[in-house]
Amino acid sequence: MPTDSVTLVEMAPRDGLQNEALLVSTAIKIELIERLARSGLTRIEAASFVSPKWVPQMADGQAVLLGIKRQPQVSYGALTPNLQGLKAALVAGADQVAVFTAASESFCQHNINASIATSLDRFAPLLALAKQSQIPVRGYVSTALDCPYEGAVSPTAVAKVARDLYQLGCDEISLGDTLGTGTPQRVIAMLHAVSQEVPMAQLAVHFHDTYGQALANVYAALEQGIRIIDSSVAGLGGCPYAPGAAGNLATEDLVYLLEGLGLKTGVSLASLVQTGRWISTQLGRRNGSKVGLAWMK
Ligand code: HMG
Ligand code: MG
């Protein structure tokens, strides 16, 4: 494994909180983002400009983005499913936005009420405005391994959607194991197919940890050359349209692994652990990070 650096994309304020049943206050969301920025993370997905009828927890995205004390080295991102979302994100000052679709039709329909083809059509004007505004766009491909409604998803299907997003102008593609059911050999096969279409340097991995495989999957992805990894402090996370899925890989556990491998992250593990502990208390949840739990003893 070469000694170099890995970029972490922090999901807790968005993926981490979107599935929380009780509304989390804007003040707590802001404090979470500020704490994460202080720990050294340089990319934080801070909000989601989706329909508040679909995901009420994310309805205060504008107040969150406008309320944070910004760190100049940090890029604050937001999910934007359509032009309406992008316009709101621009007003709120998002530094980066993300469109999201899926490799399986049923999940796409459940999540954004559109077929994959329609979702891509919607993204074209969004990407044009984002480019004009000089805002980088990330594209998510959900169900990159399994779909909650259709089962296993073929690497070819994932590669096709990733290619379409890349050709539309997405700067980076994040491949989501939405259900957290994947295992390393399948991750390798999927990455092999996708990297025929999109350069490895522009691919990210996004593992939910339902079956406890996320760290093993990260290791496999690192060996394939992936250097952008999504994770969420305290292992928070889940998609309201992926029943049974657990949180994302915990950022603390990821940083511990990467440090052990000699890969640089620029993040303070001690500070992350404190934040994971703090947000778990705020939400009344058991800390989902093994490192966070071990560190507390
Ligand atoms: P729709 O109902 O088909 O949309 O939803 P519509 O265009 O017909 O509009 C219906 C209403 O929504 C209208 O309001 C619009 O104004 C409003 P009304 O006239 O009824 O009062 N609306 C909006 N409001 C605010 N912001 C917007 C917006 N767009 C429309 N941007 C839509 C389509 C995509 C909007 C909806 O399905 C939606 O919001 N879905 C989001 C679901 C979601 O957030 N899922 C979780 C994030 S994805 C994820 O977690 C996976 C990921 O982590 C990777 C992985 O793990 O795989 C990224
Ligand atoms: Mg996710």
PDB file of N, CA, C and O in Angstrom, residues 31 36 40 60 68 73 81 86-87 110 112 144-145 147 161 166 171 179 194 230 236 247 254-255 271 273-275:
ATOM      1  N   GLU A  31     -23.401  23.485  15.115  1.00  0.00           N
ATOM      2  CA  GLU A  31     -22.279  23.143  16.001  1.00  0.00           C
ATOM      3  C   GLU A  31     -21.555  21.884  15.515  1.00  0.00           C
ATOM      4  O   GLU A  31     -20.321  21.805  15.559  1.00  0.00           O
ATOM      5  N   LEU A  36     -16.690  19.537  13.283  1.00  0.00           N
ATOM      6  CA  LEU A  36     -16.052  18.670  12.275  1.00  0.00           C
ATOM      7  C   LEU A  36     -14.970  19.440  11.525  1.00  0.00           C
ATOM      8  O   LEU A  36     -13.887  18.920  11.260  1.00  0.00           O
ATOM      9  N   GLY A  40     -10.234  19.136  11.351  1.00  0.00           N
ATOM     10  CA  GLY A  40      -9.312  19.052  10.207  1.00  0.00           C
ATOM     11  C   GLY A  40      -9.949  18.546   8.919  1.00  0.00           C
ATOM     12  O   GLY A  40      -9.282  18.474   7.888  1.00  0.00           O
ATOM     13  N   ASP A  60     -34.078  22.808   7.007  1.00  0.00           N
ATOM     14  CA  ASP A  60     -33.415  24.058   7.409  1.00  0.00           C
ATOM     15  C   ASP A  60     -32.020  24.229   6.790  1.00  0.00           C
ATOM     16  O   ASP A  60     -31.161  24.921   7.349  1.00  0.00           O
ATOM     17  N   ILE A  68     -23.266  28.828   9.765  1.00  0.00           N
ATOM     18  CA  ILE A  68     -21.951  28.334  10.217  1.00  0.00           C
ATOM     19  C   ILE A  68     -20.878  29.415  10.096  1.00  0.00           C
ATOM     20  O   ILE A  68     -20.905  30.227   9.184  1.00  0.00           O
ATOM     21  N   GLN A  73     -10.466  26.877   4.594  1.00  0.00           N
ATOM     22  CA  GLN A  73      -9.926  25.682   3.919  1.00  0.00           C
ATOM     23  C   GLN A  73     -10.985  24.596   3.719  1.00  0.00           C
ATOM     24  O   GLN A  73     -10.710  23.555   3.131  1.00  0.00           O
ATOM     25  N   PRO A  81     -31.219  17.777  -5.735  1.00  0.00           N
ATOM     26  CA  PRO A  81     -31.778  16.805  -6.685  1.00  0.00           C
ATOM     27  C   PRO A  81     -32.234  17.423  -8.003  1.00  0.00           C
ATOM     28  O   PRO A  81     -32.476  16.699  -8.967  1.00  0.00           O
ATOM     29  N   LEU A  86     -30.586  23.388  -6.498  1.00  0.00           N
ATOM     30  CA  LEU A  86     -29.312  24.064  -6.766  1.00  0.00           C
ATOM     31  C   LEU A  86     -29.442  25.566  -6.505  1.00  0.00           C
ATOM     32  O   LEU A  86     -28.560  26.164  -5.877  1.00  0.00           O
ATOM     33  N   LYS A  87     -30.545  26.152  -6.970  1.00  0.00           N
ATOM     34  CA  LYS A  87     -30.696  27.606  -6.779  1.00  0.00           C
ATOM     35  C   LYS A  87     -30.704  27.944  -5.286  1.00  0.00           C
ATOM     36  O   LYS A  87     -30.073  28.912  -4.855  1.00  0.00           O
ATOM     37  N   HIS A 110     -38.107   5.229  -5.858  1.00  0.00           N
ATOM     38  CA  HIS A 110     -38.498   5.442  -4.455  1.00  0.00           C
ATOM     39  C   HIS A 110     -37.812   6.688  -3.877  1.00  0.00           C
ATOM     40  O   HIS A 110     -38.393   7.405  -3.070  1.00  0.00           O
ATOM     41  N   ILE A 112     -36.169   9.421  -5.520  1.00  0.00           N
ATOM     42  CA  ILE A 112     -36.323  10.756  -6.113  1.00  0.00           C
ATOM     43  C   ILE A 112     -37.513  10.828  -7.069  1.00  0.00           C
ATOM     44  O   ILE A 112     -37.643  11.787  -7.837  1.00  0.00           O
ATOM     45  N   ALA A 144     -24.989   0.770  -5.604  1.00  0.00           N
ATOM     46  CA  ALA A 144     -23.862   0.352  -6.453  1.00  0.00           C
ATOM     47  C   ALA A 144     -23.523  -1.138  -6.266  1.00  0.00           C
ATOM     48  O   ALA A 144     -22.743  -1.692  -7.039  1.00  0.00           O
ATOM     49  N   LEU A 145     -24.120  -1.776  -5.249  1.00  0.00           N
ATOM     50  CA  LEU A 145     -23.904  -3.221  -5.076  1.00  0.00           C
ATOM     51  C   LEU A 145     -25.237  -3.969  -4.971  1.00  0.00           C
ATOM     52  O   LEU A 145     -25.451  -4.964  -5.656  1.00  0.00           O
ATOM     53  N   CYS A 147     -29.706  -3.492  -4.274  1.00  0.00           N
ATOM     54  CA  CYS A 147     -30.881  -2.618  -4.209  1.00  0.00           C
ATOM     55  C   CYS A 147     -31.877  -3.224  -3.223  1.00  0.00           C
ATOM     56  O   CYS A 147     -32.094  -4.443  -3.244  1.00  0.00           O
ATOM     57  N   VAL A 161     -24.248   4.105 -15.343  1.00  0.00           N
ATOM     58  CA  VAL A 161     -24.756   5.330 -14.706  1.00  0.00           C
ATOM     59  C   VAL A 161     -23.597   6.254 -14.333  1.00  0.00           C
ATOM     60  O   VAL A 161     -23.679   7.476 -14.509  1.00  0.00           O
ATOM     61  N   TYR A 166     -20.613  11.231 -15.412  1.00  0.00           N
ATOM     62  CA  TYR A 166     -19.307  11.817 -15.747  1.00  0.00           C
ATOM     63  C   TYR A 166     -19.410  12.588 -17.068  1.00  0.00           C
ATOM     64  O   TYR A 166     -18.927  13.715 -17.188  1.00  0.00           O
ATOM     65  N   ASP A 171     -17.812  16.262 -11.595  1.00  0.00           N
ATOM     66  CA  ASP A 171     -16.373  16.290 -11.369  1.00  0.00           C
ATOM     67  C   ASP A 171     -15.890  15.052 -10.634  1.00  0.00           C
ATOM     68  O   ASP A 171     -14.711  14.696 -10.695  1.00  0.00           O
ATOM     69  N   LEU A 179     -27.184  -0.005   0.984  1.00  0.00           N
ATOM     70  CA  LEU A 179     -27.724  -0.966   1.954  1.00  0.00           C
ATOM     71  C   LEU A 179     -26.670  -1.453   2.944  1.00  0.00           C
ATOM     72  O   LEU A 179     -27.024  -1.989   3.994  1.00  0.00           O
ATOM     73  N   VAL A 194     -16.378   0.195 -13.185  1.00  0.00           N
ATOM     74  CA  VAL A 194     -16.601   1.651 -13.221  1.00  0.00           C
ATOM     75  C   VAL A 194     -15.337   2.380 -13.693  1.00  0.00           C
ATOM     76  O   VAL A 194     -15.423   3.355 -14.453  1.00  0.00           O
ATOM     77  N   ASP A 230     -16.024   8.537   1.688  1.00  0.00           N
ATOM     78  CA  ASP A 230     -17.097   9.153   2.470  1.00  0.00           C
ATOM     79  C   ASP A 230     -17.238   8.409   3.803  1.00  0.00           C
ATOM     80  O   ASP A 230     -17.141   7.172   3.844  1.00  0.00           O
ATOM     81  N   LEU A 236     -23.074   7.754  12.096  1.00  0.00           N
ATOM     82  CA  LEU A 236     -24.461   8.173  11.877  1.00  0.00           C
ATOM     83  C   LEU A 236     -24.831   7.980  10.412  1.00  0.00           C
ATOM     84  O   LEU A 236     -23.979   8.094   9.537  1.00  0.00           O
ATOM     85  N   GLY A 247     -26.080   3.022   9.526  1.00  0.00           N
ATOM     86  CA  GLY A 247     -25.329   4.250   9.263  1.00  0.00           C
ATOM     87  C   GLY A 247     -24.128   4.041   8.354  1.00  0.00           C
ATOM     88  O   GLY A 247     -23.805   2.924   7.943  1.00  0.00           O
ATOM     89  N   LEU A 254     -12.468   4.921  10.273  1.00  0.00           N
ATOM     90  CA  LEU A 254     -11.756   5.092   9.005  1.00  0.00           C
ATOM     91  C   LEU A 254     -10.399   5.750   9.234  1.00  0.00           C
ATOM     92  O   LEU A 254      -9.366   5.286   8.721  1.00  0.00           O
ATOM     93  N   VAL A 255     -10.374   6.817  10.037  1.00  0.00           N
ATOM     94  CA  VAL A 255      -9.110   7.530  10.278  1.00  0.00           C
ATOM     95  C   VAL A 255      -8.124   6.608  11.004  1.00  0.00           C
ATOM     96  O   VAL A 255      -6.935   6.585  10.693  1.00  0.00           O
ATOM     97  N   SER A 271      -9.923  14.742  18.243  1.00  0.00           N
ATOM     98  CA  SER A 271     -10.983  15.731  18.098  1.00  0.00           C
ATOM     99  C   SER A 271     -12.253  15.097  17.502  1.00  0.00           C
ATOM    100  O   SER A 271     -13.373  15.375  17.927  1.00  0.00           O
ATOM    101  N   VAL A 273     -13.140  11.977  17.820  1.00  0.00           N
ATOM    102  CA  VAL A 273     -13.737  11.130  18.868  1.00  0.00           C
ATOM    103  C   VAL A 273     -14.603  11.985  19.795  1.00  0.00           C
ATOM    104  O   VAL A 273     -15.721  11.610  20.155  1.00  0.00           O
ATOM    105  N   GLN A 274     -14.087  13.156  20.141  1.00  0.00           N
ATOM    106  CA  GLN A 274     -14.862  14.058  21.016  1.00  0.00           C
ATOM    107  C   GLN A 274     -16.177  14.451  20.348  1.00  0.00           C
ATOM    108  O   GLN A 274     -17.234  14.470  20.976  1.00  0.00           O
ATOM    109  N   THR A 275     -16.104  14.755  19.059  1.00  0.00           N
ATOM    110  CA  THR A 275     -17.308  15.177  18.339  1.00  0.00           C
ATOM    111  C   THR A 275     -18.303  14.017  18.206  1.00  0.00           C
ATOM    112  O   THR A 275     -19.513  14.196  18.347  1.00  0.00           O
TER     113      THR A 275
END
